[in-house]
Amino acid sequence: FSLKELHGIFPWLVESIFGSLDGIIIGWNLRCLQGRTNPTEYSVALDFLDPSGPMMKLVYKLQAEEYRYDFPVSYLPGPVKASIQEQVLPECSLYHNKVQFPSSGGLGLNLALNPFEYYMFYFAISLITQKNSPVTHHVSPSNSAYFILVDTYLKCFLPTEGSVLPPPPPNPGGAIPSPTPRSPAVPFTSYGMHHTSLLKRHIAHQPSVNADPASQEIWRSETLLQIFVEMWLHHYSLEMYQKMQSPHVKLEVLHYRLSISSKHHGSPAQSSYQALHAYQESFKPTEEHVLVVRLLVKHLHAFSNSLKPEPLSPSAHSHTASPLEEFKRVVIPRFVQEKLYIFLQHCFGHWPLDASFRAVLEMWLSYLQPWRYAPEKPPQSAEPLPRSVSEKWATFIQENLLMYTKLFVGFLNRALRTDLVSPKNALMVFRVAKVFAQPNLAEMILKGEQLFLEPELVIPHRQHRLFMTPTLGGSFFSSWPPAITDASFKVKSHVYSLEGQDFQYKQMFGTEVRNLVLKLAQLIYQAQQTAKSISDHSADTMASQSFFSWFRFTPSEMNGSYTGNDLDEIGQDSIKKTDEYLEKALEYLCQIFKLNEAQLTQMMKKCGTAQDENGKKQLPDCIESEDGLILTPLGRYQIINGLRRFDVQYQGDTELQPIRSYENATLVRLLFRLASVLNERFADQMDVLCSREDFVGRLCRYHLTNPHLIQKIRYSPVVKDRTSQNWGPRISLRFLASYRTLISLLMIYFIASWFYIGPVGCTFIILIGYFLYAVIMTFFSEGWKPHEH
């Protein structure tokens, strides 16, 4: 086709593949396309969208003619959209010289994108817009065509070895020009004066790559990364977006807004205060979204770590360093660090307290360990000891201090609110503790905190202006004290750029966080005891299962004091895994925070005071008051998650309990009336039988009386008229209303009919069997000792 026809069909083709921005058109549904279920479509889609495939060739062909395509600003991430609509240009160079108003006026802003940008915008945003795609089968996100394409594009445009392959020329001997600057249709204030693009000297001021061929090497790489970061990591509140900007830019923006507050293409502008506090984007990232971001983080670590060693001669470095090598040097701190930190904070604060948080956790731990993606491999050794973190990573840890410390505190707050008896939650605590317990890592984090907490002195002129305030060193006209070190400045710059000048830093190795760790250790110990009690209860239940036990209720069944846990369904293997994870996590926490044996022993004693004499039941966390025990927030959490509970039992007459779900309601009422008639008619005879001192008396006392209940009623301040109720010997028939008793009787009758035993004979056999059971229970309960009551 001719270029004019291709230009017209290109937007339709992109929307047909990736779906529409409003999510109505699904497109090829690459997120659900897998080779296992649809091998033909899967291979065709990957071949067609490959970096060297037909679709990308079409992109480069259109790129050569400098075509532009409109992308609505309304579908950009919320903070960027609100900023552009207020005529404040975001700091990212991706938006520079691209925002245009429609010719007819109004608020329909668009971005004028070149074909490569337009294609990648749609590709990246389809992960967000196509959330509600119909899924007919279970889909593994890491095996989908979309996930594979992201990995392919990253390897092609951000290579760890070699350089980016040049695009094929559309004409023999021709070259593809990079984007040319376009005059903006409306003046914009820029946030990005201190974070300009690496390609500013190449792209923003050069009409073609022919003038500077070096820019051709990385303009696609930087554009791809900026689009991925903007679409996947730029979803948070506008307030946080404004907070991330530097102070001198805020002043510039304020001055600009005051100058245009009365006019905005004929309509009054929305006040910045209203936009700042009324706007809040509702964003809930999916697990697939987080997995794709983790893939991006892992590849960027490998890409950054593939940087060639710096030459000894600075002059040689300045002449030999390629743009791609310079890009590797700044790719994480300049393009990813800030937005990933905000994204992780959002996930830590809003993700549900369930096992799906594992995806966010692993993405965070992947970012914290760039040495895992370094080209050098650990030496092969027989001992399974973890490899010590090299000192060369100290700079990375210091420049990402909040990633380690503040997010660790955020994880502690989450862990204190989760059910650690669950093996999946126990595994997450174990994973975090294991990562932070790597040799030398805690020491380097502590060193970074010490650098940040150094006295804040006046900074020389070569450093950032935001630190040069009178609050830090007195008057601007006072003499300059000695300057702080470069390392301390880098840490302070990192913290203040992410959290602002008024940020109150909470030390990871301070007293407050140490107390949180001790609470977590206490919760780990409680979870271990709970898992052990569940295991013991399951074993006791299995051991007590017998044929005759089906015919009689036990006190625990009637009171319903035990509630099961998910481990009852999972089995003993999961209980064992939970115990192993928690035990190792506690050991790692002791290594990280240097917890001594005395602290742990004291903590164990504190936990043990809540246990009863059997060591199986624990009361929820409470405080004493004039009105009795009052639940603390921890105690309410323990009850809600089934970790602890009060031993609440029915204190009244067992015959008058509410009808249970395992009982037949009609039979309960009929049997109660029958038992009442028998108890009234034979009350005197039962009293005489129970007063005998021989075996018959012991048999009747065991089965016709409840001494524990009689004693409670006798001394109860609630029951005033004790003569109106018959609390003496009586017959109870309620156990016959249990469904399991009825099923057992039907099974016995079925077996008896198999041996041609009639109903009368079968009933006689049941009565004989129950009488023998009663005699045996009497013998083992009281023996041959005379009755003492």
Short mmCIF file of N, CA, C and O in Angstrom, two decimals, residues 31-78:
data_model
loop_
_atom_site.label_atom_id
_atom_site.label_comp_id
_atom_site.label_asym_id
_atom_site.label_seq_id
_atom_site.Cartn_x
_atom_site.Cartn_y
_atom_site.Cartn_z
N ARG A 31 -3.44 -10.47 26.59
CA ARG A 31 -3.22 -10.85 27.99
C ARG A 31 -3.75 -12.23 28.30
O ARG A 31 -3.33 -12.85 29.29
N CYS A 32 -4.68 -12.72 27.51
CA CYS A 32 -5.25 -14.05 27.73
C CYS A 32 -4.84 -15.05 26.66
O CYS A 32 -5.32 -16.19 26.66
N LEU A 33 -3.97 -14.65 25.75
CA LEU A 33 -3.54 -15.53 24.65
C LEU A 33 -2.30 -16.31 25.08
O LEU A 33 -1.26 -15.72 25.38
N GLN A 34 -2.42 -17.63 25.13
CA GLN A 34 -1.32 -18.48 25.58
C GLN A 34 -1.05 -19.58 24.57
O GLN A 34 -1.95 -20.05 23.86
N GLY A 35 0.23 -19.98 24.53
CA GLY A 35 0.61 -21.02 23.58
C GLY A 35 0.05 -22.37 23.91
O GLY A 35 -0.13 -23.22 23.03
N ARG A 36 -0.26 -22.62 25.18
CA ARG A 36 -0.77 -23.92 25.58
C ARG A 36 -2.20 -24.14 25.10
O ARG A 36 -2.59 -25.25 24.74
N THR A 37 -3.00 -23.07 25.09
CA THR A 37 -4.40 -23.20 24.71
C THR A 37 -4.66 -22.81 23.26
O THR A 37 -5.54 -23.37 22.62
N ASN A 38 -3.93 -21.81 22.75
CA ASN A 38 -4.12 -21.36 21.36
C ASN A 38 -2.76 -21.25 20.69
O ASN A 38 -2.25 -20.13 20.47
N PRO A 39 -2.14 -22.37 20.35
CA PRO A 39 -0.76 -22.30 19.83
C PRO A 39 -0.64 -21.56 18.51
O PRO A 39 0.33 -20.82 18.30
N THR A 40 -1.59 -21.71 17.61
CA THR A 40 -1.49 -21.06 16.30
C THR A 40 -1.60 -19.54 16.42
O THR A 40 -0.74 -18.79 15.93
N GLU A 41 -2.67 -19.06 17.10
CA GLU A 41 -2.84 -17.62 17.26
C GLU A 41 -1.70 -17.01 18.07
O GLU A 41 -1.25 -15.89 17.81
N TYR A 42 -1.21 -17.76 19.04
CA TYR A 42 -0.12 -17.28 19.89
C TYR A 42 1.15 -17.03 19.07
O TYR A 42 1.75 -15.95 19.15
N SER A 43 1.54 -17.99 18.23
CA SER A 43 2.76 -17.84 17.44
C SER A 43 2.60 -16.77 16.36
O SER A 43 3.52 -15.98 16.09
N VAL A 44 1.41 -16.68 15.76
CA VAL A 44 1.18 -15.68 14.73
C VAL A 44 1.25 -14.27 15.33
O VAL A 44 1.86 -13.35 14.76
N ALA A 45 0.64 -14.07 16.51
CA ALA A 45 0.64 -12.76 17.14
C ALA A 45 2.06 -12.33 17.51
O ALA A 45 2.45 -11.18 17.29
N LEU A 46 2.85 -13.25 18.06
CA LEU A 46 4.21 -12.91 18.44
C LEU A 46 5.06 -12.58 17.23
O LEU A 46 5.88 -11.65 17.26
N ASP A 47 4.90 -13.33 16.16
CA ASP A 47 5.67 -13.06 14.94
C ASP A 47 5.27 -11.72 14.33
O ASP A 47 6.12 -10.96 13.84
N PHE A 48 3.98 -11.41 14.34
CA PHE A 48 3.50 -10.18 13.71
C PHE A 48 3.95 -8.94 14.50
O PHE A 48 4.26 -7.90 13.91
N LEU A 49 3.99 -9.06 15.85
CA LEU A 49 4.32 -7.91 16.70
C LEU A 49 5.76 -7.91 17.16
O LEU A 49 6.15 -7.09 17.99
N ASP A 50 6.56 -8.80 16.64
CA ASP A 50 7.97 -8.86 17.00
C ASP A 50 8.68 -7.55 16.61
O ASP A 50 8.27 -6.87 15.66
N PRO A 51 9.75 -7.17 17.34
CA PRO A 51 10.47 -5.94 16.97
C PRO A 51 10.96 -5.90 15.53
O PRO A 51 11.15 -4.81 14.97
N SER A 52 11.17 -7.05 14.94
CA SER A 52 11.56 -7.10 13.53
C SER A 52 10.44 -7.61 12.63
O SER A 52 10.68 -7.98 11.48
N GLY A 53 9.22 -7.65 13.16
CA GLY A 53 8.09 -8.17 12.41
C GLY A 53 7.41 -7.15 11.54
O GLY A 53 7.82 -5.97 11.47
N PRO A 54 6.32 -7.53 10.87
CA PRO A 54 5.63 -6.64 9.93
C PRO A 54 5.08 -5.37 10.59
O PRO A 54 5.13 -4.29 10.00
N MET A 55 4.55 -5.49 11.81
CA MET A 55 3.95 -4.32 12.44
C MET A 55 5.00 -3.25 12.73
O MET A 55 4.77 -2.06 12.48
N MET A 56 6.14 -3.64 13.23
CA MET A 56 7.19 -2.67 13.54
C MET A 56 7.78 -2.08 12.25
O MET A 56 8.18 -0.91 12.22
N LYS A 57 7.82 -2.87 11.19
CA LYS A 57 8.29 -2.33 9.91
C LYS A 57 7.34 -1.25 9.41
O LYS A 57 7.78 -0.23 8.84
N LEU A 58 6.03 -1.46 9.63
CA LEU A 58 5.05 -0.44 9.27
C LEU A 58 5.28 0.83 10.10
O LEU A 58 5.19 1.96 9.58
N VAL A 59 5.57 0.66 11.38
CA VAL A 59 5.84 1.81 12.24
C VAL A 59 7.02 2.61 11.71
O VAL A 59 6.97 3.85 11.59
N TYR A 60 8.11 1.93 11.36
CA TYR A 60 9.30 2.63 10.89
C TYR A 60 9.05 3.28 9.53
O TYR A 60 9.59 4.35 9.22
N LYS A 61 8.23 2.65 8.74
CA LYS A 61 7.92 3.22 7.42
C LYS A 61 7.14 4.52 7.56
O LYS A 61 7.41 5.50 6.85
N LEU A 62 6.18 4.55 8.48
CA LEU A 62 5.43 5.78 8.74
C LEU A 62 6.28 6.81 9.45
O LEU A 62 6.09 8.02 9.28
N GLN A 63 7.22 6.32 10.27
CA GLN A 63 8.11 7.24 11.01
C GLN A 63 8.96 8.07 10.06
O GLN A 63 9.27 9.23 10.34
N ALA A 64 9.30 7.50 8.95
CA ALA A 64 10.17 8.20 8.00
C ALA A 64 9.49 9.44 7.41
O ALA A 64 10.16 10.39 7.01
N GLU A 65 8.16 9.43 7.35
CA GLU A 65 7.43 10.57 6.78
C GLU A 65 6.94 11.54 7.85
O GLU A 65 6.20 12.47 7.53
N GLU A 66 7.32 11.30 9.09
CA GLU A 66 7.00 12.20 10.19
C GLU A 66 5.50 12.42 10.34
O GLU A 66 5.03 13.55 10.56
N TYR A 67 4.73 11.35 10.24
CA TYR A 67 3.29 11.45 10.50
C TYR A 67 3.05 11.62 12.00
O TYR A 67 3.84 11.19 12.83
N ARG A 68 1.93 12.23 12.35
CA ARG A 68 1.54 12.41 13.74
C ARG A 68 0.12 11.88 13.95
O ARG A 68 -0.73 11.96 13.06
N TYR A 69 -0.10 11.32 15.16
CA TYR A 69 -1.39 10.73 15.51
C TYR A 69 -1.82 11.27 16.87
O TYR A 69 -1.00 11.40 17.79
N ASP A 70 -3.10 11.58 16.98
CA ASP A 70 -3.62 12.18 18.21
C ASP A 70 -3.95 11.10 19.24
O ASP A 70 -4.62 10.11 18.94
N PHE A 71 -3.47 11.34 20.46
CA PHE A 71 -3.77 10.46 21.60
C PHE A 71 -4.46 11.32 22.66
O PHE A 71 -3.89 12.30 23.13
N PRO A 72 -5.70 10.98 23.06
CA PRO A 72 -6.44 11.84 24.00
C PRO A 72 -5.75 11.94 25.36
O PRO A 72 -5.35 10.93 25.95
N VAL A 73 -5.63 13.15 25.86
CA VAL A 73 -5.02 13.36 27.18
C VAL A 73 -5.90 12.75 28.28
O VAL A 73 -5.40 12.35 29.33
N SER A 74 -7.20 12.66 28.04
CA SER A 74 -8.12 12.15 29.06
C SER A 74 -7.85 10.71 29.44
O SER A 74 -8.30 10.25 30.49
N TYR A 75 -7.10 9.95 28.63
CA TYR A 75 -6.78 8.56 28.94
C TYR A 75 -5.39 8.38 29.53
O TYR A 75 -4.96 7.25 29.76
N LEU A 76 -4.71 9.48 29.80
CA LEU A 76 -3.42 9.40 30.48
C LEU A 76 -3.64 9.14 31.96
O LEU A 76 -4.76 9.31 32.47
N PRO A 77 -2.61 8.73 32.69
CA PRO A 77 -2.75 8.57 34.15
C PRO A 77 -3.26 9.85 34.80
O PRO A 77 -2.94 10.97 34.35
N GLY A 78 -4.03 9.69 35.85
CA GLY A 78 -4.74 10.81 36.46
C GLY A 78 -3.91 12.03 36.78
O GLY A 78 -4.29 13.15 36.40
#
